Amino acid sequence: MADYDVIVIGAGPAGYVAAIKASQLGLKTACVEKWIDEQSKPVYGGTCLNTGCIPSKALLDSSHKFAEASHGFEVHGIQVSNVGIDVPAMIARKEKVVKQLTGGIAGLFKVNKVEGISGTGKLLKNKIVEVTDHDGKVLTFSADNIILASGSVPIEIPPTPLDGEVIVDSTGALEFQEVPKRLGVIGAGVIGLELGSVWSRLGAEVVVLEAVDAFLPMVDQQIAKEAKKILTKQGLDIRLGAKVTASTLKKGKAKGVTVTFEDSEGEKKEDFDKLIVCVGRRPLTETLLSDDCGVETDERGFIVVDDHCSTGLAGIYAVGDSVRGPMLAHKGSEEGVMVAEIIAGQKASLNYDLIPNVIYTHPEIAAVGKTEEQLKAEGVKYNTGVFPFAASGRALAANDSDGMVKILADAETDRVLGCHIIGPSAADLAQTMVVAMEFSTSAEDIGMTVFSHPALCEAVHEAALAVNGHAIHIANRKKR
Ligand code: FAD
Ligand code: AMP
């Protein structure tokens, strides 16, 4: 008999959720995690809780409050002077939030009877997991089912090797102890824009160098255009078509880096005090699998799985950032739940078409479903409804009225195919549409629903009404 019904390797949001769910379904479950703290105690929560979603949002919230206090209150008639920032205190608060949450996972493991195994796991053949603990001791465990959830790590590029002090990755950018005067960010993706925003709000002069000519190519381009305008107004100097090719660390006492990049005009150089490399993430699978375990990876290192996260080998699954699809915590968690249910003998699936995506700049940018560009490429006929927050009473009352809600619906059936929002609380507003779209809503259904007044969600209501030319609080465009 195997030691466990289920062994999960990795305790990030994909792995720890899978482990808790499996145990809740009555399966004897263990979760192997290699992350430890200064006291050699296991740390759960993976990238999300430790160096990703949560700490970045803690700093985004702190820096937003600072920016508001610095220049957002006068309009309300509130006078504030001598606003200052204690960066080490801000970083310490972020760490406190992280500790509280990671400790919470340890508690959840306990109440749900998930056994934590501390060490680095490797899948051997015949569903054996080898665990090397932090003293180098090797143990092996067998399980009827294995869930691989080893996650991802930041990509490094040869032109900008990290030195951990001046040139850092996203993890290093969550640890600065003072505001850099001039900060370079390589990559105008989600993480680059969020971290660039944090330090820009605190007073850094931020230059974002992005190799590709398009801004946020995966985002609906009407929303992306608005985002670029707003972020530029906030002070981010976003240079598109700027490919970083080299960097030289300054010698001597004056720390810093000279970055070389190429744009349409040729080679250029910029000096920075700090440089954040945010050029994407790659799956962490190179040491996870023995050569003979039978699990396949693709050319980029992602574990090959089907729509149900099966590797094709009986009882071996993979979830989260280490498999195809968007690298998002909630996507991995839902995969974890689905796999646990399948192992427990239930029918389960995940609607990959309706995974929401959020960029936590201010205003937030949130989306679900198809963009206008995707619908055009697919030859789908659609109607569009747009409602600007400038026409929302609640947004104006809060002096937070940049942005819009955009809803795309099938021209024939009126079924909502996409919702794209840039604006206050966009993540929460888009989530209402995720729920509605999960139930195949039409724009008319949303239009017939009662929304509270005055609330930001009224912008969603009006955008849905606008799809069919029925908006009340803006002039309706002709149906296209
Ligand atoms: P991970 O969170 O990477 O966890 C994998 C775990 O497995 C780690 O704890 C690792 O130590 C462990 N592990 C790996 N190999 C082994 C092994 N061999 N043995 C034992 N343990 C192992 N996503 C969002 O949805 N929203 C956001 O706002 C968001 N913000 C982000 C901000 C930043 C700065 C970053 C870097 C990421 C952000 N993400 C966000 C992405 C999100 O963090 C990831 O999608 C998510 O953490 C992936 O979950 P995972 O469980 O697959 O992997
Ligand atoms: P994401 O994958 O969303 O985190 O975004 C990473 C971004 O980094 C992408 O938009 C890439 O085009 C960009 N990028 C990658 N390499 C370079 C480079 N050498 N110089 C500038 N931008 C880069």
XYZ file of C-alpha atoms and ligand atoms in Angstrom:
556
model
C 0.000 0.000 0.000
C 1.238 3.504 -0.812
C 2.211 5.902 2.004
C -0.348 8.509 0.883
C -3.382 8.853 -1.354
C -1.966 12.153 -2.592
C 1.413 13.864 -2.443
C 1.569 17.458 -3.658
C 4.978 18.931 -4.517
C 4.960 22.690 -3.903
C 2.847 24.720 -1.472
C 2.074 27.804 -3.560
C -1.558 28.761 -4.240
C -1.883 25.856 -6.681
C -0.298 23.229 -4.417
C -1.584 24.222 -0.988
C -5.143 24.575 -2.254
C -4.921 21.182 -3.985
C -3.626 19.617 -0.754
C -6.330 21.144 1.453
C -9.092 20.185 -0.982
C -7.770 16.606 -1.341
C -7.677 16.197 2.431
C -11.170 17.675 2.776
C -12.348 15.008 0.334
C -11.055 12.318 2.654
C -7.739 11.564 0.960
C -4.605 11.046 3.035
C -2.506 13.949 1.798
C 1.017 15.307 2.206
C 2.493 18.488 0.733
C 6.235 18.852 0.147
C 7.644 22.393 0.315
C 11.273 23.481 0.155
C 10.848 27.103 1.307
C 12.030 27.676 4.910
C 12.407 30.746 7.127
C 15.375 31.945 9.195
C 14.458 29.412 11.913
C 14.342 26.594 9.308
C 10.561 26.382 9.705
C 8.647 25.563 6.488
C 7.080 28.543 4.735
C 3.893 27.915 2.779
C 2.162 30.077 0.181
C 4.820 30.057 -2.560
C 5.501 33.051 -4.774
C 1.985 34.440 -4.296
C 2.145 34.955 -0.558
C 5.883 35.497 -0.122
C 7.206 37.420 -3.110
C 4.275 37.953 -5.483
C 0.610 38.911 -5.256
C 0.426 39.796 -1.566
C 3.658 41.747 -0.913
C 3.280 43.655 -4.195
C -0.275 44.625 -3.263
C 0.845 45.644 0.247
C 3.374 48.047 -1.297
C 0.901 49.216 -3.934
C -1.586 50.066 -1.177
C 1.024 51.830 0.987
C 2.401 53.836 -1.925
C -1.122 54.747 -3.093
C -1.914 56.127 0.354
C 1.333 58.137 0.247
C 0.506 59.527 -3.202
C -3.016 60.448 -2.064
C -1.720 62.141 1.068
C 0.909 63.997 -0.987
C -1.332 65.400 -3.694
C -4.783 63.849 -3.622
C -6.384 65.568 -0.655
C -6.374 69.284 -1.605
C -9.290 68.778 -3.953
C -11.347 67.610 -0.955
C -10.326 70.708 0.970
C -8.040 68.724 3.250
C -4.712 70.357 3.943
C -1.769 68.096 4.656
C 1.798 69.222 4.971
C 5.163 67.537 5.461
C 4.075 64.157 4.136
C 6.993 61.786 4.534
C 7.712 58.147 3.886
C 9.559 55.733 6.179
C 10.501 53.061 3.649
C 11.831 50.490 6.149
C 8.532 50.804 8.091
C 6.558 50.288 4.887
C 8.627 47.198 4.026
C 8.255 45.888 7.596
C 4.447 46.224 7.371
C 4.491 44.288 4.115
C 6.518 41.533 5.804
C 4.057 41.408 8.694
C 1.163 40.894 6.270
C 3.113 38.134 4.506
C 3.966 36.377 7.786
C 0.365 36.512 8.962
C -0.853 34.892 5.751
C 1.868 32.241 5.401
C 1.322 31.300 9.062
C -2.363 31.031 8.225
C -1.631 28.320 5.651
C 0.294 26.324 8.253
C -2.829 26.579 10.431
C -5.062 25.473 7.567
C -2.820 22.452 6.958
C -3.220 21.530 10.598
C -7.005 21.805 10.766
C -7.410 20.017 7.439
C -4.926 17.279 8.394
C -2.534 17.941 5.513
C 0.905 16.646 6.440
C 3.654 19.133 5.587
C 6.958 17.604 4.509
C 9.859 20.068 4.542
C 12.443 19.599 1.793
C 12.958 19.500 -1.958
C 10.810 16.965 -3.762
C 11.653 15.068 -6.904
C 9.370 12.735 -8.805
C 10.912 9.332 -9.469
C 9.307 6.585 -11.541
C 6.391 4.505 -10.182
C 4.927 7.461 -8.256
C 7.746 7.662 -5.740
C 8.652 11.090 -4.387
C 12.196 11.593 -3.150
C 12.539 14.391 -0.595
C 15.914 15.902 0.291
C 15.613 17.798 3.543
C 17.613 20.852 4.503
C 20.341 18.765 6.188
C 20.780 16.715 3.010
C 18.919 13.682 4.362
C 17.004 11.815 1.641
C 13.636 10.130 2.271
C 11.257 8.506 -0.183
C 7.460 8.361 -0.085
C 4.956 6.625 -2.321
C 1.497 7.849 -3.296
C -1.361 6.703 -5.474
C -1.588 10.217 -6.864
C 0.969 12.975 -7.308
C 0.208 16.633 -7.956
C 3.165 18.638 -9.266
C 2.879 22.326 -8.289
C 6.439 23.643 -8.364
C 5.501 27.066 -9.738
C 7.773 29.517 -11.481
C 10.755 31.828 -11.019
C 11.734 35.164 -12.620
C 13.455 34.985 -16.012
C 16.986 36.381 -16.103
C 18.449 37.830 -19.299
C 22.154 37.927 -20.231
C 22.352 41.739 -20.770
C 21.397 42.441 -17.141
C 22.830 39.843 -14.729
C 21.384 40.363 -11.243
C 23.846 41.553 -8.593
C 21.156 41.568 -5.902
C 21.853 45.182 -4.986
C 21.611 47.472 -7.993
C 20.154 45.050 -10.562
C 17.335 43.035 -9.017
C 14.323 40.957 -10.033
C 10.748 41.461 -8.784
C 11.656 39.901 -5.422
C 14.503 42.387 -4.895
C 12.205 45.270 -5.838
C 9.975 44.407 -2.863
C 12.917 44.940 -0.516
C 14.399 48.368 -1.362
C 15.169 50.185 1.869
C 15.061 53.643 0.284
C 13.421 55.250 -2.713
C 15.841 55.160 -5.664
C 16.270 58.542 -7.333
C 16.246 57.084 -10.843
C 14.786 53.641 -11.360
C 14.901 51.575 -14.544
C 12.337 48.832 -15.128
C 12.889 46.332 -17.945
C 9.562 45.025 -19.218
C 6.195 46.840 -19.339
C 4.278 43.700 -18.375
C 1.991 43.332 -15.371
C 4.764 43.033 -12.781
C 6.922 45.813 -14.289
C 4.016 48.266 -14.280
C 2.940 47.391 -10.730
C 6.430 47.671 -9.250
C 7.271 50.723 -11.357
C 4.085 52.358 -9.998
C 5.040 51.613 -6.377
C 8.394 53.376 -6.566
C 7.185 56.152 -8.861
C 4.438 57.067 -6.368
C 7.064 57.272 -3.642
C 9.084 59.770 -5.679
C 11.428 57.769 -7.940
C 11.927 58.914 -11.522
C 10.892 55.713 -13.315
C 11.804 54.743 -16.884
C 10.193 51.557 -18.239
C 12.035 49.969 -21.182
C 9.882 47.598 -23.224
C 11.225 45.709 -26.251
C 7.886 45.313 -28.001
C 6.244 48.255 -29.825
C 2.736 47.535 -28.531
C 1.688 48.473 -24.986
C 0.050 45.600 -23.065
C -0.608 43.597 -26.256
C -2.776 41.035 -24.438
C -5.122 43.746 -23.125
C -8.020 45.193 -25.180
C -6.222 47.977 -27.034
C -8.783 50.701 -26.262
C -8.166 50.009 -22.569
C -4.383 49.713 -23.080
C -4.300 53.113 -24.814
C -6.161 54.673 -21.894
C -3.804 52.924 -19.439
C -0.709 54.291 -21.165
C -2.154 57.810 -21.087
C -3.016 57.610 -17.380
C 0.241 55.949 -16.282
C 2.291 58.445 -18.290
C 0.376 61.302 -16.640
C 1.249 59.735 -13.274
C 4.944 60.014 -14.144
C 5.955 56.636 -15.620
C 8.245 57.233 -18.605
C 7.257 54.258 -20.773
C 9.538 53.658 -23.766
C 8.167 51.129 -26.226
C 10.309 49.404 -28.847
C 13.298 49.738 -26.505
C 15.233 46.475 -26.269
C 17.818 46.302 -23.533
C 21.086 44.869 -24.869
C 23.708 45.508 -22.166
C 24.358 46.951 -18.730
C 27.442 48.132 -16.843
C 27.527 48.480 -13.089
C 29.173 51.704 -11.958
C 32.478 51.262 -10.172
C 33.404 52.936 -6.917
C 31.215 54.533 -4.271
C 28.544 55.956 -6.595
C 26.430 52.832 -7.029
C 24.304 52.516 -10.119
C 24.067 51.032 -13.572
C 24.296 52.220 -17.154
C 21.799 50.430 -19.371
C 22.212 50.185 -23.134
C 19.110 49.719 -25.260
C 18.147 49.892 -28.901
C 15.093 51.667 -30.233
C 14.025 52.833 -33.705
C 16.612 55.623 -33.584
C 19.548 53.353 -32.741
C 21.585 52.624 -29.616
C 20.948 54.674 -26.480
C 22.105 54.672 -22.850
C 20.424 55.555 -19.550
C 21.842 55.739 -16.035
C 19.873 54.371 -13.091
C 20.404 53.990 -9.349
C 18.485 50.717 -9.400
C 17.254 48.446 -12.165
C 14.374 45.957 -11.894
C 14.362 43.120 -14.425
C 10.711 42.135 -15.035
C 10.881 40.221 -18.307
C 8.559 37.381 -17.342
C 8.694 34.117 -15.416
C 9.571 30.549 -16.318
C 8.356 27.256 -14.877
C 10.576 25.742 -12.190
C 10.739 22.168 -13.383
C 14.357 21.417 -14.227
C 15.155 19.609 -10.966
C 11.650 18.362 -10.241
C 11.564 15.331 -12.499
C 13.875 12.329 -12.735
C 14.837 11.368 -16.292
C 12.832 8.152 -16.101
C 9.662 9.425 -14.344
C 7.856 9.648 -17.657
C 6.462 13.185 -17.256
C 6.947 15.317 -20.354
C 7.957 18.977 -20.458
C 7.807 21.258 -23.486
C 10.716 23.278 -24.946
C 10.152 26.081 -22.400
C 10.042 23.718 -19.421
C 6.254 23.665 -18.854
C 4.878 20.279 -17.788
C 2.637 19.000 -20.579
C -0.944 18.452 -19.365
C -4.446 18.198 -20.815
C -7.485 20.344 -19.921
C -7.891 18.339 -16.703
C -4.235 18.832 -15.702
C -3.404 15.171 -16.257
C 0.138 14.508 -17.467
C -1.170 11.464 -19.324
C 0.411 9.141 -16.757
C -2.200 7.541 -14.510
C -2.401 9.406 -11.189
C 0.125 12.132 -12.063
C -1.134 15.704 -12.447
C 0.420 19.163 -12.665
C -1.132 22.544 -11.825
C -0.343 26.257 -11.560
C 2.527 28.205 -13.082
C 4.401 25.034 -14.021
C 1.804 24.236 -16.708
C 0.360 26.120 -19.713
C -2.029 29.041 -19.316
C -1.819 32.399 -17.575
C 0.555 32.605 -14.617
C -2.085 33.652 -12.108
C -2.618 32.500 -8.537
C -6.381 31.952 -8.938
C -5.885 29.919 -12.112
C -3.527 27.559 -10.231
C -5.808 27.320 -7.193
C -8.808 26.370 -9.313
C -6.714 23.772 -11.119
C -5.720 22.411 -7.706
C -9.367 22.077 -6.653
C -10.288 20.446 -9.974
C -7.518 17.851 -9.714
C -8.333 17.005 -6.079
C -11.955 16.444 -7.078
C -10.968 14.248 -10.024
C -8.717 12.150 -7.768
C -11.619 11.783 -5.323
C -13.710 10.364 -8.170
C -15.784 13.440 -8.881
C -16.514 14.980 -12.269
C -14.704 18.307 -12.448
C -13.586 20.815 -15.036
C -12.391 24.405 -15.272
C -13.644 27.077 -17.662
C -10.338 28.385 -19.011
C -12.221 30.936 -21.146
C -13.327 32.881 -18.084
C -10.190 33.423 -16.022
C -10.094 37.068 -14.970
C -6.874 39.026 -15.264
C -6.002 42.121 -13.247
C -3.198 44.674 -13.270
C -3.168 46.435 -9.911
C -2.019 49.858 -11.046
C -4.172 52.824 -10.119
C -6.610 52.760 -11.660
C -6.814 48.979 -11.873
C -7.064 47.253 -15.232
C -9.236 44.124 -15.229
C -10.549 41.865 -17.934
C -12.406 38.662 -18.622
C -13.210 37.009 -21.922
C -12.312 38.161 -25.408
C -10.775 41.474 -26.428
C -12.061 43.425 -29.413
C -8.865 42.454 -31.288
C -9.502 38.752 -30.626
C -13.114 38.964 -31.805
C -12.012 40.744 -34.990
C -9.329 38.102 -35.627
C -11.891 35.338 -35.098
C -14.389 37.038 -37.425
C -17.046 37.220 -34.687
C -19.640 39.977 -35.130
C -20.117 41.913 -31.908
C -21.657 45.022 -30.365
C -19.762 47.279 -27.980
C -20.968 49.203 -24.955
C -18.656 51.681 -23.245
C -19.324 53.778 -20.168
C -16.722 56.272 -18.881
C -16.234 56.659 -15.125
C -16.276 60.431 -15.775
C -20.068 59.991 -16.043
C -20.337 57.954 -12.819
C -21.647 59.905 -9.844
C -19.846 57.635 -7.371
C -16.504 57.894 -9.194
C -16.779 61.683 -9.348
C -17.730 61.857 -5.668
C -14.565 59.929 -4.885
C -12.490 62.063 -7.279
C -11.465 58.812 -8.959
C -13.075 59.035 -12.381
C -10.365 58.032 -14.862
C -11.165 55.092 -17.126
C -14.137 53.183 -18.492
C -16.086 49.938 -18.600
C -16.267 48.208 -21.978
C -18.547 45.278 -22.705
C -18.491 43.231 -25.898
C -21.494 41.093 -26.805
C -22.283 38.769 -29.689
C -24.152 40.753 -32.365
C -26.606 37.929 -32.969
C -27.238 36.381 -29.553
C -26.299 39.353 -27.294
C -24.246 36.935 -25.150
C -21.466 38.829 -23.363
C -18.100 37.752 -24.784
C -15.766 40.137 -23.017
C -15.613 42.764 -20.284
C -12.675 45.163 -20.015
C -12.351 47.764 -17.316
C -9.843 50.416 -16.411
C -10.987 52.352 -13.408
C -11.543 52.376 -9.652
C -12.110 48.871 -8.196
C -11.898 47.364 -11.683
C -10.949 43.938 -10.257
C -14.114 43.678 -8.189
C -16.332 45.115 -10.929
C -14.965 42.713 -13.565
C -15.573 39.844 -11.133
C -19.312 40.550 -11.234
C -19.126 39.964 -14.981
C -17.124 36.743 -14.522
C -20.028 35.373 -12.491
C -22.600 36.606 -15.000
C -20.633 35.264 -17.974
C -20.244 31.889 -16.245
C -24.042 31.751 -16.465
C -23.954 32.833 -20.157
C -25.418 36.253 -19.501
C -26.592 38.534 -22.278
C -25.981 42.280 -22.212
C -29.760 42.643 -21.924
C -29.781 40.454 -18.757
C -27.272 42.809 -17.123
C -29.267 45.771 -18.336
C -32.408 44.358 -16.677
C -30.616 43.786 -13.357
C -30.981 46.348 -10.553
C -27.715 47.995 -9.473
C -27.259 50.034 -6.280
C -26.996 53.772 -6.532
C -24.646 55.472 -6.216
C -22.053 52.764 -6.797
C -19.178 52.159 -9.190
C -20.965 49.057 -10.488
C -23.515 51.313 -12.163
C -20.831 51.819 -14.835
C -21.080 48.082 -15.619
C -24.876 48.393 -15.843
C -24.670 51.372 -18.185
C -21.992 49.751 -20.386
C -24.254 46.694 -20.738
C -27.211 48.939 -21.633
C -24.988 50.803 -24.109
C -24.273 47.546 -25.988
C -27.772 47.762 -27.453
C -28.025 51.538 -27.507
C -30.072 51.780 -24.293
C -27.743 53.669 -21.944
C -29.441 56.366 -19.889
C -26.542 58.390 -18.537
C -24.496 58.850 -21.748
C -25.342 59.502 -25.356
C -25.785 56.164 -27.122
C -23.582 55.393 -30.083
C -25.164 54.004 -33.198
C -25.200 50.188 -33.202
C -22.319 48.805 -35.286
P 4.367 29.232 -6.750
O 3.563 30.250 -6.064
O 5.608 29.658 -7.446
O 4.670 28.117 -5.670
C 5.451 27.015 -5.936
C 5.980 26.472 -4.626
O 6.619 25.246 -4.864
C 7.012 27.378 -3.984
O 6.688 27.550 -2.634
C 8.325 26.609 -4.149
O 9.237 26.825 -3.075
C 7.830 25.179 -4.139
N 8.685 24.249 -4.858
C 9.158 24.342 -6.126
N 9.866 23.243 -6.454
C 9.826 22.424 -5.367
C 10.369 21.145 -5.099
N 11.067 20.479 -6.008
N 10.155 20.617 -3.878
C 9.435 21.290 -2.938
N 8.904 22.486 -3.142
C 9.083 23.053 -4.349
N -0.930 36.414 -9.624
C -2.195 36.822 -9.455
O -3.119 36.035 -9.697
N -2.481 38.072 -8.991
C -1.509 38.971 -8.713
O -1.793 40.093 -8.307
C -0.160 38.573 -8.883
N 0.847 39.428 -8.582
C 2.139 38.995 -8.699
C 3.152 39.892 -8.366
C 4.473 39.496 -8.464
C 5.573 40.461 -8.089
C 4.782 38.170 -8.890
C 6.209 37.708 -8.970
C 3.780 37.273 -9.214
C 2.447 37.686 -9.135
N 1.392 36.835 -9.472
C 0.098 37.261 -9.344
C 1.627 35.463 -9.977
C 1.407 34.443 -8.869
O 2.258 34.733 -7.802
C 1.673 33.050 -9.424
O 0.853 32.830 -10.552
C 1.373 31.980 -8.384
O 2.135 32.166 -7.221
C 1.643 30.596 -8.969
O 1.296 29.623 -8.030
P 1.965 28.200 -8.012
O 1.425 27.517 -6.810
O 1.811 27.558 -9.329
O 3.528 28.448 -7.846
P 5.439 39.787 -18.727
O 5.796 38.513 -19.450
O 4.002 40.206 -18.828
O 5.949 39.812 -17.313
O 6.236 40.941 -19.491
C 7.628 40.933 -19.685
C 7.968 41.991 -20.729
O 9.392 42.149 -20.819
C 7.482 41.626 -22.133
O 6.602 42.621 -22.575
C 8.774 41.593 -22.963
O 8.586 42.111 -24.258
C 9.729 42.480 -22.164
N 11.154 42.208 -22.430
C 11.765 41.009 -22.508
N 13.103 41.146 -22.774
C 13.348 42.482 -22.878
C 14.526 43.295 -23.144
N 15.728 42.754 -23.357
N 14.393 44.639 -23.166
C 13.181 45.214 -22.935
N 12.045 44.511 -22.692
C 12.106 43.169 -22.654
